Amino acid sequence: MTPERYAKILRVLSKRQPTLTVLMDQVNKPHNLSAIVRTCDAVAVLTAHAVPPGNGKPLEFEGNTFEATSGSAHKWVRVQTHTDTLETVRELQGQGVQVLATHLSQRSVDYREADYTRPTCVLLGAEKWGVADAAADAADGNIIIPMFGMVQSLNVSVAAATILFEAQRQRLAAGLYDTPQLSPEELARLAFEWGYP
Ligand code: SAM
């Protein structure tokens, strides 16, 4: 590895946000999954979560199908898979993470009203069905991107990007990209992993 490459890896890892994540619930189109993970990389998400459709089937990314079982790594954004959405919501909440479901309900608020400087997971729903009511009810909040057109919803990867860049905006303002959020040990471990895959 060249020194330039190592410096770039350190630069990127020093901005990674272990307290910002998404949970993709049954998002089944490879190009949507790939686009969401690419946005996660851009806003410096460290680990994304997914409940793949079809019980136990490997996640399919555009042009690249691979087994993304729990603990295995995407190249720059780890994608951790789970089997049950509600259980995963509760698990994340147990770790002190607020789960914000992208879901229209009585308690939905404009996505810009949420505080993304807190440890946050954005729950994204399946293209056909959206977020299940049970998971949306269990979430700490329901958020929506206001829409004024004829069509009722956005493509899931567009919605993810819109919300994640608001999270990035808030975190930039709060200085969360100014100092490493990873411990020195974790940063060194990941630098080695990324540099020598
Ligand atoms: N028929 C589905 C429904 O009723 O929810 C539409 C799902 S939409 C195509 C797929 C996902 O994109 C949603 O579950 C949500 O995660 C996200 N999404 C789409 N439009 C959104 C919006 N205006 N606000 C927040 N999330 C949105």
Short mmCIF file of C-alpha atoms and ligand atoms in Angstrom, two decimals:
data_model
loop_
_atom_site.label_atom_id
_atom_site.label_comp_id
_atom_site.label_asym_id
_atom_site.label_seq_id
_atom_site.Cartn_x
_atom_site.Cartn_y
_atom_site.Cartn_z
CA MET A 1 0.00 0.00 0.00
CA THR A 2 1.35 3.45 -0.88
CA PRO A 3 1.67 6.12 1.86
CA GLU A 4 -0.92 8.22 -0.05
CA ARG A 5 -3.41 5.37 0.04
CA TYR A 6 -2.82 4.81 3.75
CA ALA A 7 -3.26 8.55 4.42
CA LYS A 8 -6.56 8.51 2.51
CA ILE A 9 -7.79 5.52 4.50
CA LEU A 10 -6.92 7.27 7.77
CA ARG A 11 -8.64 10.46 6.59
CA VAL A 12 -11.83 8.60 5.73
CA LEU A 13 -11.84 6.51 8.91
CA SER A 14 -11.29 9.59 11.05
CA LYS A 15 -14.69 10.87 9.83
CA ARG A 16 -16.62 7.61 10.19
CA GLN A 17 -19.76 7.98 12.33
CA PRO A 18 -20.37 4.83 14.38
CA THR A 19 -23.49 6.49 15.82
CA LEU A 20 -25.28 6.97 12.49
CA THR A 21 -26.81 4.04 10.66
CA VAL A 22 -29.69 2.74 8.56
CA LEU A 23 -31.82 -0.37 8.82
CA MET A 24 -33.01 -1.52 5.40
CA ASP A 25 -36.11 -3.62 5.91
CA GLN A 26 -36.64 -6.02 2.99
CA VAL A 27 -35.21 -3.58 0.46
CA ASN A 28 -35.07 -6.03 -2.41
CA LYS A 29 -33.76 -4.30 -5.51
CA PRO A 30 -29.98 -4.61 -5.88
CA HIS A 31 -29.62 -1.13 -7.37
CA ASN A 32 -31.48 0.41 -4.40
CA LEU A 33 -29.34 -1.45 -1.87
CA SER A 34 -26.19 -0.40 -3.69
CA ALA A 35 -27.30 3.23 -3.90
CA ILE A 36 -28.15 3.34 -0.18
CA VAL A 37 -24.81 1.83 0.82
CA ARG A 38 -23.03 4.29 -1.46
CA THR A 39 -24.80 7.18 0.28
CA CYS A 40 -23.90 5.64 3.64
CA ASP A 41 -20.25 5.76 2.58
CA ALA A 42 -20.60 9.40 1.51
CA VAL A 43 -22.00 10.53 4.85
CA ALA A 44 -19.52 8.30 6.72
CA VAL A 45 -21.80 5.61 8.12
CA LEU A 46 -19.61 2.87 9.58
CA THR A 47 -22.10 0.00 9.67
CA ALA A 48 -25.45 -0.37 7.92
CA HIS A 49 -28.07 -2.94 8.86
CA ALA A 50 -30.39 -4.96 6.66
CA VAL A 51 -33.15 -7.50 7.00
CA PRO A 52 -32.92 -9.14 3.58
CA PRO A 53 -36.08 -10.30 1.85
CA GLY A 54 -36.63 -14.03 1.40
CA ASN A 55 -35.44 -15.34 4.75
CA GLY A 56 -31.75 -16.13 4.73
CA LYS A 57 -31.15 -15.31 1.06
CA PRO A 58 -27.87 -13.42 0.51
CA LEU A 59 -28.13 -9.71 -0.05
CA GLU A 60 -27.83 -8.77 -3.69
CA PHE A 61 -25.92 -5.64 -4.59
CA GLU A 62 -25.78 -4.29 -8.11
CA GLY A 63 -23.33 -6.37 -10.14
CA ASN A 64 -22.20 -8.20 -7.07
CA THR A 65 -23.99 -10.89 -5.10
CA PHE A 66 -22.36 -11.94 -1.91
CA GLU A 67 -23.13 -13.44 1.43
CA ALA A 68 -23.41 -10.49 3.79
CA THR A 69 -23.98 -12.52 6.91
CA SER A 70 -23.65 -10.86 10.29
CA GLY A 71 -20.12 -9.65 10.78
CA SER A 72 -18.97 -9.99 7.17
CA ALA A 73 -17.93 -6.76 5.53
CA HIS A 74 -18.84 -4.71 2.51
CA LYS A 75 -15.66 -3.06 1.30
CA TRP A 76 -16.10 0.34 2.96
CA VAL A 77 -19.43 0.09 4.78
CA ARG A 78 -20.10 -3.03 6.80
CA VAL A 79 -23.58 -4.37 6.12
CA GLN A 80 -24.80 -6.41 9.04
CA THR A 81 -27.75 -8.65 8.28
CA HIS A 82 -30.56 -9.61 10.65
CA THR A 83 -33.60 -11.84 10.38
CA ASP A 84 -36.25 -9.85 12.22
CA THR A 85 -36.93 -6.12 11.90
CA LEU A 86 -38.77 -5.60 15.18
CA GLU A 87 -36.09 -7.48 17.11
CA THR A 88 -33.37 -5.41 15.44
CA VAL A 89 -35.18 -2.16 16.25
CA ARG A 90 -35.28 -3.21 19.92
CA GLU A 91 -31.66 -4.34 19.86
CA LEU A 92 -30.52 -0.95 18.52
CA GLN A 93 -32.68 0.88 21.05
CA GLY A 94 -31.08 -1.25 23.77
CA GLN A 95 -27.72 0.16 22.63
CA GLY A 96 -29.01 3.71 23.12
CA VAL A 97 -29.79 4.35 19.45
CA GLN A 98 -32.96 6.26 18.54
CA VAL A 99 -34.74 4.53 15.66
CA LEU A 100 -36.54 6.87 13.26
CA ALA A 101 -38.95 5.03 10.97
CA THR A 102 -39.66 6.58 7.59
CA HIS A 103 -43.38 6.11 7.90
CA LEU A 104 -46.54 8.14 7.55
CA SER A 105 -48.58 8.02 10.77
CA GLN A 106 -50.39 10.27 13.24
CA ARG A 107 -47.09 11.03 14.94
CA SER A 108 -44.96 11.61 11.81
CA VAL A 109 -42.87 14.76 11.72
CA ASP A 110 -40.90 16.45 8.95
CA TYR A 111 -37.54 14.63 8.78
CA ARG A 112 -35.73 17.96 9.38
CA GLU A 113 -37.21 18.20 12.88
CA ALA A 114 -35.31 15.16 14.12
CA ASP A 115 -32.00 15.47 15.99
CA TYR A 116 -29.48 13.36 14.07
CA THR A 117 -26.58 14.35 16.32
CA ARG A 118 -27.94 11.72 18.72
CA PRO A 119 -27.09 8.08 18.01
CA THR A 120 -29.57 7.42 15.21
CA CYS A 121 -30.82 4.64 12.95
CA VAL A 122 -33.03 5.52 9.98
CA LEU A 123 -35.44 2.65 9.30
CA LEU A 124 -36.21 2.30 5.58
CA GLY A 125 -39.05 0.21 4.21
CA ALA A 126 -39.57 -2.23 1.39
CA GLU A 127 -40.33 -0.77 -2.02
CA LYS A 128 -43.79 -2.37 -2.12
CA TRP A 129 -45.00 -2.27 1.47
CA GLY A 130 -42.98 0.36 3.26
CA VAL A 131 -42.12 -0.01 6.96
CA ALA A 132 -44.31 -2.53 8.81
CA ASP A 133 -46.72 -0.90 11.29
CA ALA A 134 -45.29 -2.89 14.21
CA ALA A 135 -41.75 -1.64 13.55
CA ALA A 136 -42.96 1.93 12.99
CA ASP A 137 -44.90 1.79 16.29
CA ALA A 138 -41.84 0.48 18.14
CA ALA A 139 -39.61 3.20 16.67
CA ASP A 140 -38.74 6.29 18.72
CA GLY A 141 -40.13 8.53 16.02
CA ASN A 142 -41.74 8.50 12.58
CA ILE A 143 -40.36 10.87 9.97
CA ILE A 144 -41.46 11.84 6.48
CA ILE A 145 -40.12 13.90 3.64
CA PRO A 146 -43.02 16.20 2.74
CA MET A 147 -44.32 15.58 -0.79
CA PHE A 148 -46.47 17.96 -2.83
CA GLY A 149 -46.74 16.03 -6.10
CA MET A 150 -49.15 13.51 -7.57
CA VAL A 151 -47.00 10.53 -6.58
CA GLN A 152 -47.17 9.41 -2.94
CA SER A 153 -43.64 8.23 -2.26
CA LEU A 154 -40.02 8.57 -3.33
CA ASN A 155 -37.70 5.81 -4.40
CA VAL A 156 -36.23 4.34 -1.19
CA SER A 157 -32.64 5.23 -2.11
CA VAL A 158 -33.64 8.84 -2.82
CA ALA A 159 -35.44 9.05 0.53
CA ALA A 160 -32.37 7.55 2.27
CA ALA A 161 -30.06 10.10 0.64
CA THR A 162 -32.32 13.04 1.50
CA ILE A 163 -32.45 12.08 5.18
CA LEU A 164 -28.82 11.02 5.51
CA PHE A 165 -27.58 14.31 4.06
CA GLU A 166 -29.71 16.19 6.60
CA ALA A 167 -28.00 14.05 9.24
CA GLN A 168 -24.64 14.97 7.71
CA ARG A 169 -25.58 18.69 7.76
CA GLN A 170 -26.50 18.56 11.44
CA ARG A 171 -23.44 16.54 12.37
CA LEU A 172 -21.12 18.88 10.47
CA ALA A 173 -22.63 21.84 12.36
CA ALA A 174 -22.14 19.98 15.65
CA GLY A 175 -18.48 19.23 14.86
CA LEU A 176 -18.95 15.48 14.77
CA TYR A 177 -16.73 15.16 11.68
CA ASP A 178 -13.95 17.23 13.24
CA THR A 179 -12.56 14.62 15.59
CA PRO A 180 -12.45 10.83 15.16
CA GLN A 181 -15.53 9.12 16.56
CA LEU A 182 -13.79 5.73 16.48
CA SER A 183 -11.46 4.74 19.28
CA PRO A 184 -7.75 4.79 18.30
CA GLU A 185 -7.72 0.97 18.52
CA GLU A 186 -10.76 0.56 16.26
CA LEU A 187 -9.38 3.10 13.81
CA ALA A 188 -6.02 1.28 13.62
CA ARG A 189 -7.72 -2.09 13.24
CA LEU A 190 -9.95 -0.87 10.41
CA ALA A 191 -7.05 0.92 8.69
CA PHE A 192 -5.24 -2.42 8.56
CA GLU A 193 -8.37 -4.26 7.37
CA TRP A 194 -9.06 -1.69 4.62
CA GLY A 195 -5.44 -1.45 3.56
CA TYR A 196 -4.88 -5.20 3.34
CA PRO A 197 -8.27 -6.68 2.42
N1 SAM B 1 -46.25 1.74 -0.73
C1 SAM B 1 -45.22 2.00 0.19
C2 SAM B 1 -45.78 2.65 1.45
O1 SAM B 1 -46.99 2.76 1.53
O2 SAM B 1 -45.05 2.99 2.38
C3 SAM B 1 -44.21 2.89 -0.48
C4 SAM B 1 -42.83 2.57 -0.05
S1 SAM B 1 -41.61 3.68 -0.67
C5 SAM B 1 -41.56 3.34 -2.36
C6 SAM B 1 -40.18 2.84 -0.09
C7 SAM B 1 -39.53 3.45 1.10
O3 SAM B 1 -38.94 4.68 0.73
C8 SAM B 1 -40.41 3.78 2.28
O4 SAM B 1 -40.69 2.66 3.07
C9 SAM B 1 -39.54 4.79 3.00
O5 SAM B 1 -38.50 4.13 3.67
C10 SAM B 1 -38.94 5.58 1.85
N2 SAM B 1 -39.75 6.76 1.46
C11 SAM B 1 -40.33 6.99 0.28
N3 SAM B 1 -40.94 8.18 0.27
C12 SAM B 1 -40.74 8.73 1.49
C13 SAM B 1 -41.12 9.97 2.10
N4 SAM B 1 -41.82 10.89 1.46
N5 SAM B 1 -40.73 10.19 3.37
C14 SAM B 1 -39.98 9.28 4.04
N6 SAM B 1 -39.61 8.10 3.51
C15 SAM B 1 -39.97 7.83 2.26
#
